[in-house]
GROMACS .gro file of C-alpha atoms in nm:
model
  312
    1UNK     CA    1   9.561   8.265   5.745
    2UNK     CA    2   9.742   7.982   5.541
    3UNK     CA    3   9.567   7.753   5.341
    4UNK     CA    4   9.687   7.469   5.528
    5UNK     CA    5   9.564   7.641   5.859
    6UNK     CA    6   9.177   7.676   5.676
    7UNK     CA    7   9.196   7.342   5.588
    8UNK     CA    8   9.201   7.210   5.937
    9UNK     CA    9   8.982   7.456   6.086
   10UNK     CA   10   8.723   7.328   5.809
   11UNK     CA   11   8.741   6.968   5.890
   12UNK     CA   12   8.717   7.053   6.249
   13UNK     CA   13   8.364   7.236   6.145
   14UNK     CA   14   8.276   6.924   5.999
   15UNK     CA   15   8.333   6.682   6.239
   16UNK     CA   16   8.204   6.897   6.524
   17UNK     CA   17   7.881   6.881   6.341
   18UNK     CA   18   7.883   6.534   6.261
   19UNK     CA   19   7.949   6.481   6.680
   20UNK     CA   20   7.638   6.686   6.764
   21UNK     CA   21   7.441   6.451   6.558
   22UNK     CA   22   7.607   6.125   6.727
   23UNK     CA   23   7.552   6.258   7.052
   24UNK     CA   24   7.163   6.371   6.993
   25UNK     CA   25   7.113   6.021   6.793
   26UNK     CA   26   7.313   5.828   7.131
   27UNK     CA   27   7.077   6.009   7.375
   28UNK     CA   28   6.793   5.927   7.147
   29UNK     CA   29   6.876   5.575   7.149
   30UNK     CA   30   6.930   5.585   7.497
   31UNK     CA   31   6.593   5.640   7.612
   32UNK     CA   32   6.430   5.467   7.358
   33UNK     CA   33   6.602   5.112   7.491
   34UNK     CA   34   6.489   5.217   7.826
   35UNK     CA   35   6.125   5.167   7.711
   36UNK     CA   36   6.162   4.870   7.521
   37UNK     CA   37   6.344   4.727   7.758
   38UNK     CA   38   6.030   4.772   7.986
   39UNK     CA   39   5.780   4.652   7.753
   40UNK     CA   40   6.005   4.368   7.704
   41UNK     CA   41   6.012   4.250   8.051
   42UNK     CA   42   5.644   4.287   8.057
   43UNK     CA   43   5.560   4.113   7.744
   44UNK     CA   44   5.817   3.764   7.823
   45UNK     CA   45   5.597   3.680   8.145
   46UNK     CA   46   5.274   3.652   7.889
   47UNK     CA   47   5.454   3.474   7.604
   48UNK     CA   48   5.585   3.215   7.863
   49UNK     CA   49   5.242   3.140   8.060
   50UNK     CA   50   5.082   3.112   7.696
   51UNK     CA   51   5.343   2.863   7.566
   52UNK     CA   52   5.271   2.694   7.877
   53UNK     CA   53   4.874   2.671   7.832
   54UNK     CA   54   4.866   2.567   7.453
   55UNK     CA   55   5.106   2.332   7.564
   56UNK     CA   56   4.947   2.198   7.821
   57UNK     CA   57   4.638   2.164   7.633
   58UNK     CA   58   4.805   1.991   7.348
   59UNK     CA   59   4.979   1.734   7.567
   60UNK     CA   60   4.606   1.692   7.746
   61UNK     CA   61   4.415   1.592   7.451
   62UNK     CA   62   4.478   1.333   7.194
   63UNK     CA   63   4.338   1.551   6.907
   64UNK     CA   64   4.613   1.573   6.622
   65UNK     CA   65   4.614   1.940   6.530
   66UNK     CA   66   4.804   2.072   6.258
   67UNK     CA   67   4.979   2.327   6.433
   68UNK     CA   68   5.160   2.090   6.728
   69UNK     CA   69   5.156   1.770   6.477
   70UNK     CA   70   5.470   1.723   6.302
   71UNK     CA   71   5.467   1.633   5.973
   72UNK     CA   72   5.637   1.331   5.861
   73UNK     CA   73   5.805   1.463   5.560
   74UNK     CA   74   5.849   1.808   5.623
   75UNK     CA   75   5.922   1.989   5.221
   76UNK     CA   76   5.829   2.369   5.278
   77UNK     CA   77   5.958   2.542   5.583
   78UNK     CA   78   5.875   2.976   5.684
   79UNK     CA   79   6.188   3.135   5.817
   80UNK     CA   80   6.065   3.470   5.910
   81UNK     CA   81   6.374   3.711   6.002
   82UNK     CA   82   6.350   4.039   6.230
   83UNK     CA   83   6.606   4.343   6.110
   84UNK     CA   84   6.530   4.709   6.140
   85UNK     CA   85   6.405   4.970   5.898
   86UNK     CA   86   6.682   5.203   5.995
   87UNK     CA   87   7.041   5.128   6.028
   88UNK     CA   88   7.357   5.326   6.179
   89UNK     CA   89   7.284   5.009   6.415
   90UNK     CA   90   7.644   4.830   6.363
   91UNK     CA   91   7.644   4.471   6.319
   92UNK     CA   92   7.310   4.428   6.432
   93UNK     CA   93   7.086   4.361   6.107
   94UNK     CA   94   7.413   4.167   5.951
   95UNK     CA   95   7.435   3.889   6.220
   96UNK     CA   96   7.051   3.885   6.195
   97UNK     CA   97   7.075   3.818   5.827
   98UNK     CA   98   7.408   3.572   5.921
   99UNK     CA   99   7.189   3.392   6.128
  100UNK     CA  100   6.906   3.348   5.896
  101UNK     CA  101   7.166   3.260   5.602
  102UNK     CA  102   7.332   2.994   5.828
  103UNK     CA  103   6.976   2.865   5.923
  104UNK     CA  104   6.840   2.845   5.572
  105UNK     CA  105   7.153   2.642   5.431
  106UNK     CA  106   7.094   2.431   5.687
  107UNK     CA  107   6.668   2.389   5.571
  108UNK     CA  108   6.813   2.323   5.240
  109UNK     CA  109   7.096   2.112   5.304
  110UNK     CA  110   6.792   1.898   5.479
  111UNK     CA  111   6.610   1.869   5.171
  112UNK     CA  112   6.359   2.167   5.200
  113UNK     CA  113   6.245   2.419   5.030
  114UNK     CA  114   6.234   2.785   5.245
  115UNK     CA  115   5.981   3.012   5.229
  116UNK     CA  116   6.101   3.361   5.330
  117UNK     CA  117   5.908   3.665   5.535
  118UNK     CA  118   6.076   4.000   5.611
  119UNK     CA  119   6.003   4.226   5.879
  120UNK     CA  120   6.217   4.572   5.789
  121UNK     CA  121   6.374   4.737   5.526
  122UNK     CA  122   6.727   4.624   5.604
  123UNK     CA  123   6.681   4.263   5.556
  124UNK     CA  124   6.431   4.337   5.259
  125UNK     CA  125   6.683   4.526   5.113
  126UNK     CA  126   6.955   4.251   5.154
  127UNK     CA  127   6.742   3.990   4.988
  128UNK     CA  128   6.611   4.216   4.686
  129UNK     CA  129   6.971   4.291   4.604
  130UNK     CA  130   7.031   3.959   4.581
  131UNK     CA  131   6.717   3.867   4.377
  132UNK     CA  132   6.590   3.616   4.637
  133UNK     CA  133   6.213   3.556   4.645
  134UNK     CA  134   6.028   3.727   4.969
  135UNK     CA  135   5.672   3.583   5.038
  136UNK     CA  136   5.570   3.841   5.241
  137UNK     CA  137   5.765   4.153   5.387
  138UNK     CA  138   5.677   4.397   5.679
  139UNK     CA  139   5.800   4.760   5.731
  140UNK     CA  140   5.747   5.071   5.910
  141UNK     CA  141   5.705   4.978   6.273
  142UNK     CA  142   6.035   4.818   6.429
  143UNK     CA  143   6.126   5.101   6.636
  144UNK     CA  144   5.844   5.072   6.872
  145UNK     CA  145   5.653   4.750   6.748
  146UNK     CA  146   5.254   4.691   6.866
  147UNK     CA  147   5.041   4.438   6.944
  148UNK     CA  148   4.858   4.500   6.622
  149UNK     CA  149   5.212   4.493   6.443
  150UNK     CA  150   5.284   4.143   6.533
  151UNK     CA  151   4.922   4.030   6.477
  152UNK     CA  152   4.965   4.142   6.089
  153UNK     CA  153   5.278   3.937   6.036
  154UNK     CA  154   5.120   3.620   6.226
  155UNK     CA  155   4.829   3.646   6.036
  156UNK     CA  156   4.959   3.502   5.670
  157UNK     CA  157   5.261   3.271   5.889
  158UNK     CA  158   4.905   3.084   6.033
  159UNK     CA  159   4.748   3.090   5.730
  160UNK     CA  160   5.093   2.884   5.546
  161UNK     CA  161   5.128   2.649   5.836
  162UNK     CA  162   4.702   2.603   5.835
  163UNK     CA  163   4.745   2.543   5.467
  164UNK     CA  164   4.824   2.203   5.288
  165UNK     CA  165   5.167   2.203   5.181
  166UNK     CA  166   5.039   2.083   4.771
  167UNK     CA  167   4.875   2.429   4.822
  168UNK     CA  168   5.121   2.630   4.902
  169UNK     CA  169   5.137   2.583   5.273
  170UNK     CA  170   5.426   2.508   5.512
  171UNK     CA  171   5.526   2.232   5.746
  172UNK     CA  172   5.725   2.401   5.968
  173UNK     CA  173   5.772   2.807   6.118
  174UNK     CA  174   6.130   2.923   6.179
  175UNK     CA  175   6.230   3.262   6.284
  176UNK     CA  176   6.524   3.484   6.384
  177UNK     CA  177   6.573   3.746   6.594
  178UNK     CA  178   6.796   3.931   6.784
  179UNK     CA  179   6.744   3.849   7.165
  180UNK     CA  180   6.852   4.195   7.431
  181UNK     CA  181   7.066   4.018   7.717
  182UNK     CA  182   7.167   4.332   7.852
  183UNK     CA  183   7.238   4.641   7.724
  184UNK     CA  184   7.606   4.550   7.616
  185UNK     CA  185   7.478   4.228   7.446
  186UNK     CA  186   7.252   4.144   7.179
  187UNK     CA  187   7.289   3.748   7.020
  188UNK     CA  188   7.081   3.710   6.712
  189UNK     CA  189   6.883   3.353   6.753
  190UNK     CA  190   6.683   3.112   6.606
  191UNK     CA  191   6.382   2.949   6.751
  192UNK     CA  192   6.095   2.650   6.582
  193UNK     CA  193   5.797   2.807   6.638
  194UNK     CA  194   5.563   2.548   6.497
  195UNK     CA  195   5.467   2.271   6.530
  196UNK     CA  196   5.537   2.305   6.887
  197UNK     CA  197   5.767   2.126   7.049
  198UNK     CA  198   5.542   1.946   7.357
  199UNK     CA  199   5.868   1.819   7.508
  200UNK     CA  200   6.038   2.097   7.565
  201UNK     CA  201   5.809   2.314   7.751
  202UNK     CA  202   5.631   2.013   7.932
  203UNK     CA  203   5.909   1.966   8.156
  204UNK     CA  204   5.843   1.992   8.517
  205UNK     CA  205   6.086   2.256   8.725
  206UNK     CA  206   6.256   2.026   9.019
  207UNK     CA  207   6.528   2.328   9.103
  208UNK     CA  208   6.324   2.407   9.353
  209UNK     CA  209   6.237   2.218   9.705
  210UNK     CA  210   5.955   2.240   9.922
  211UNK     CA  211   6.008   2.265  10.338
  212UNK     CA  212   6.076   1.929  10.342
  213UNK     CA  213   6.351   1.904  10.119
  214UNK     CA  214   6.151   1.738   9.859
  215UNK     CA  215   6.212   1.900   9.492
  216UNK     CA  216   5.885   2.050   9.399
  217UNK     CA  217   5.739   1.929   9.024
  218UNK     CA  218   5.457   2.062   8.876
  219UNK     CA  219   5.138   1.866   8.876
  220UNK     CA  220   5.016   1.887   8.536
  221UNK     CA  221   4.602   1.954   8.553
  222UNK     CA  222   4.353   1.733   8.388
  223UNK     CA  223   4.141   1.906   8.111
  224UNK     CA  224   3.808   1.943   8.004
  225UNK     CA  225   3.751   2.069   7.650
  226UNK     CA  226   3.483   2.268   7.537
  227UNK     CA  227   3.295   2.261   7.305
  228UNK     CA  228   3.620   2.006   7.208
  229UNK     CA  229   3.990   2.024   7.224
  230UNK     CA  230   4.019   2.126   6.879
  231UNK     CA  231   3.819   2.440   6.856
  232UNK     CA  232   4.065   2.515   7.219
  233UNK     CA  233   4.380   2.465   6.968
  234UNK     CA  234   4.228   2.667   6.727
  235UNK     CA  235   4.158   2.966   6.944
  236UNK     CA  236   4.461   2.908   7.147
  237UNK     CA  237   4.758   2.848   6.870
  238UNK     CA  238   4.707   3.178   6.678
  239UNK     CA  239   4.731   3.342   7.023
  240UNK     CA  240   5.027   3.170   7.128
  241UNK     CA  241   5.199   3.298   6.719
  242UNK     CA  242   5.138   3.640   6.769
  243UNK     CA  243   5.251   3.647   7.131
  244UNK     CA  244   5.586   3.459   7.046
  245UNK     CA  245   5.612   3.755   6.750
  246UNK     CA  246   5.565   3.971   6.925
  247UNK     CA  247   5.817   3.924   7.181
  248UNK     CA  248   6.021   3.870   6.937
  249UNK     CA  249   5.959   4.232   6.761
  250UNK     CA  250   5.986   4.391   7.144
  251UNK     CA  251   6.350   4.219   7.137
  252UNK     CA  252   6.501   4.306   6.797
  253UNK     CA  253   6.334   4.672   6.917
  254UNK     CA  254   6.531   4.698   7.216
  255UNK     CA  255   6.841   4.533   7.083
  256UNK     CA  256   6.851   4.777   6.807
  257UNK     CA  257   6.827   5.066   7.031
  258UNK     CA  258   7.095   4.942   7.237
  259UNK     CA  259   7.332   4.880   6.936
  260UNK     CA  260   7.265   5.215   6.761
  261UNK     CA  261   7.352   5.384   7.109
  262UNK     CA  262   7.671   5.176   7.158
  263UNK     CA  263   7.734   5.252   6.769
  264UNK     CA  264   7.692   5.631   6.854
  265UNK     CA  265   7.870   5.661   7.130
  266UNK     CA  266   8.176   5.505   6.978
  267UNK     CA  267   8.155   5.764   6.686
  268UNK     CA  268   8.064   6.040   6.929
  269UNK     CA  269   8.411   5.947   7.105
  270UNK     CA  270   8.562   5.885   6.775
  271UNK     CA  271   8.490   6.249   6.642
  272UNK     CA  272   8.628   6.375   6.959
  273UNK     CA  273   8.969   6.198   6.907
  274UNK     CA  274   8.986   6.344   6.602
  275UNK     CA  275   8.860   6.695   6.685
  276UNK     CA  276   9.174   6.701   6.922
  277UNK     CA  277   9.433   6.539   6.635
  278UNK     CA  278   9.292   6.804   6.387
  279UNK     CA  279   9.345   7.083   6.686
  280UNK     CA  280   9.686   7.011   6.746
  281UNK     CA  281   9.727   6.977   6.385
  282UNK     CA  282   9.605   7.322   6.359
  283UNK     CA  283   9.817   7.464   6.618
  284UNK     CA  284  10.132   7.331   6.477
  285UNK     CA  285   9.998   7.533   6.156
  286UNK     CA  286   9.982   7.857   6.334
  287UNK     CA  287  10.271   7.841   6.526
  288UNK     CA  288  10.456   7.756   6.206
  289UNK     CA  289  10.346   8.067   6.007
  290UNK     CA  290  10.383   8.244   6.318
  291UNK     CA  291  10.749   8.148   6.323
  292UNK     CA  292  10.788   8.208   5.920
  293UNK     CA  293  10.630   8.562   5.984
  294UNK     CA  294  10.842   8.629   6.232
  295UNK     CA  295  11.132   8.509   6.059
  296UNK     CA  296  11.056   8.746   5.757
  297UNK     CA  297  11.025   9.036   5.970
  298UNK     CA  298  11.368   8.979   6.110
  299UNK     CA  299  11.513   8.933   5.791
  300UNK     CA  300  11.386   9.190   5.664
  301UNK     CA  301  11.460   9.422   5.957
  302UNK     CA  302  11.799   9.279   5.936
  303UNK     CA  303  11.862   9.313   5.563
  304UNK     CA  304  11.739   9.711   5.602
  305UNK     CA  305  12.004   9.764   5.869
  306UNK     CA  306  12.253   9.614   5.631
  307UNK     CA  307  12.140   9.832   5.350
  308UNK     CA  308  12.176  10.153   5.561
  309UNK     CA  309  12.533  10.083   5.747
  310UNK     CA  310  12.607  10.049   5.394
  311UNK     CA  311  12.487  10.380   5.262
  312UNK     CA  312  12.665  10.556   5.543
   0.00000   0.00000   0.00000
């Protein structure tokens, strides 16, 4: 065998190998979105009908909580950012990170200052390379996030926005994500998660019409509070954090499953492209020192006959 001829069939070892691995990761991948996906869909129904109840609780009262008051001269603002702790993802931690870059130079083009929180190894990584200050980071669990997961990065994001802003505290809560449309698209997003924004979410729905033809609003209910409406905020609001987070965590879960799967299956099909280049490659290799073997032997054979008609 020709060296040319071992070459190839080495490289075809190789990449066979490496499309084994894409495959198993894609399938991998592949059921893993599958769950999230589920817990996804069963998680957004909560987070909405929460929003809904601190809201409406907020709007009922006239107490002036921290957490849905804005502050008049917002300075210190929490962007906390969602990536993964593993990559072979494609461009799904960088337009994360994009996002959170574009968002932050837009905080400090306002005139405040940005107080940064990682979840995952990928975006930690990003900002420690480039020497940026992290108040608190989070890793280990963004492959299959839990309840208790998102709890443990609320807990210090209440405990800014609780706190006054001379003591280190925070006006405002910011944070980006990557949001699973379907399992072809994944848009990373921003979203104000404090104070909350009343007007948004107390909007009635008039897309709808009764039997009469009337479109149906929602009556808003009257409220009491007790023992007062602010001890309701204050067991309400940290709910209403972790559940957002968490939906959040569930999203840039299933998103990153779905991109590592699409990001497989393009090298799986990629490897097999070039298994057949490096095939046919190989082929034209043999035949060649097929045809130079053959080509010897006949002028050899040829060159013998020669040598004997001569000799006679």
């Amino acid at each position: 065998m020709g060296a040319q001829l071992r070459v190839y069939k080495r490289r075809i070892r190789s990449v066979s190998a490496t499309k084994k691995i894409t495959k198993a990761m894609e399938m991998i991948a592949a059921s893993r979105v599958v769950k999230a996906q589920r817990k996804v869909a069963a998680s957004t129904p909560y987070a909405t009908e929460l929003t809904r109840a601190v809201s409406a609780v907020a709007t009922g009262s006239n107490t002036k909580h921290p957490l849905t008051t804005e502050a008049e001269n917002p300075t210190r603002v929490a962007v906390l950012l969602l990536t993964s702790d593993r990559g072979l993802a494609g461009a799904f931690n960088s337009n994360a990170i994009k996002a959170a870059e574009k968002l932050t130079a837009q905080l400090e083009g306002e005139g405040k200052e940005v107080v940064n929180y990682i979840v995952g190894r990928r975006g930690l990584a990003h900002y420690n390379f480039r020497e940026r200050k992290v108040a608190e980071s989070f890793t280990g669990f963004t492959d299959e996030p839990s309840y208790a997961d998102a709890k443990k990065v609320a807990a210090p994001l209440i405990e800014a926005i609780e706190t006054e802003t001379a003591e280190g505290g925070v006006d405002e809560l910011h944070i980006v994500y990557t949001e699973f449309v379907s399992m072809m698209t994944q848009t990373a997003v921003e979203a104000r998660l404090l104070p909350l924004s009343l007007e948004e979410v107390a909007e009635t729905d008039t897309s709808a019409a009764d039997a009469a033809g009337k479109p149906k609003g929602e009556i808003l209910p009257l409220f009491d509070f007790e023992p007062s409406a602010e001890d309701v905020l204050d067991a309400l609001l940290p709910r209403y954090v972790e559940s957002r987070i968490y939906n959040a965590l569930l999203q840039s879960a299933a998103s990153k499953h779905a991109a590592t799967r699409r990001a497989m299956k393009s090298a799986t099909d990629n490897a097999g492209d070039l298994i057949e280049n490096l095939t046919r490659l190989a082929n034209q290799a043999r035949q060649a020192e097929i045809t130079q073997e053959i080509s010897e032997i006949v002028g050899g054979a040829s060159a013998l006959a020669d040598a004997t008609a001569g000799s006679d």
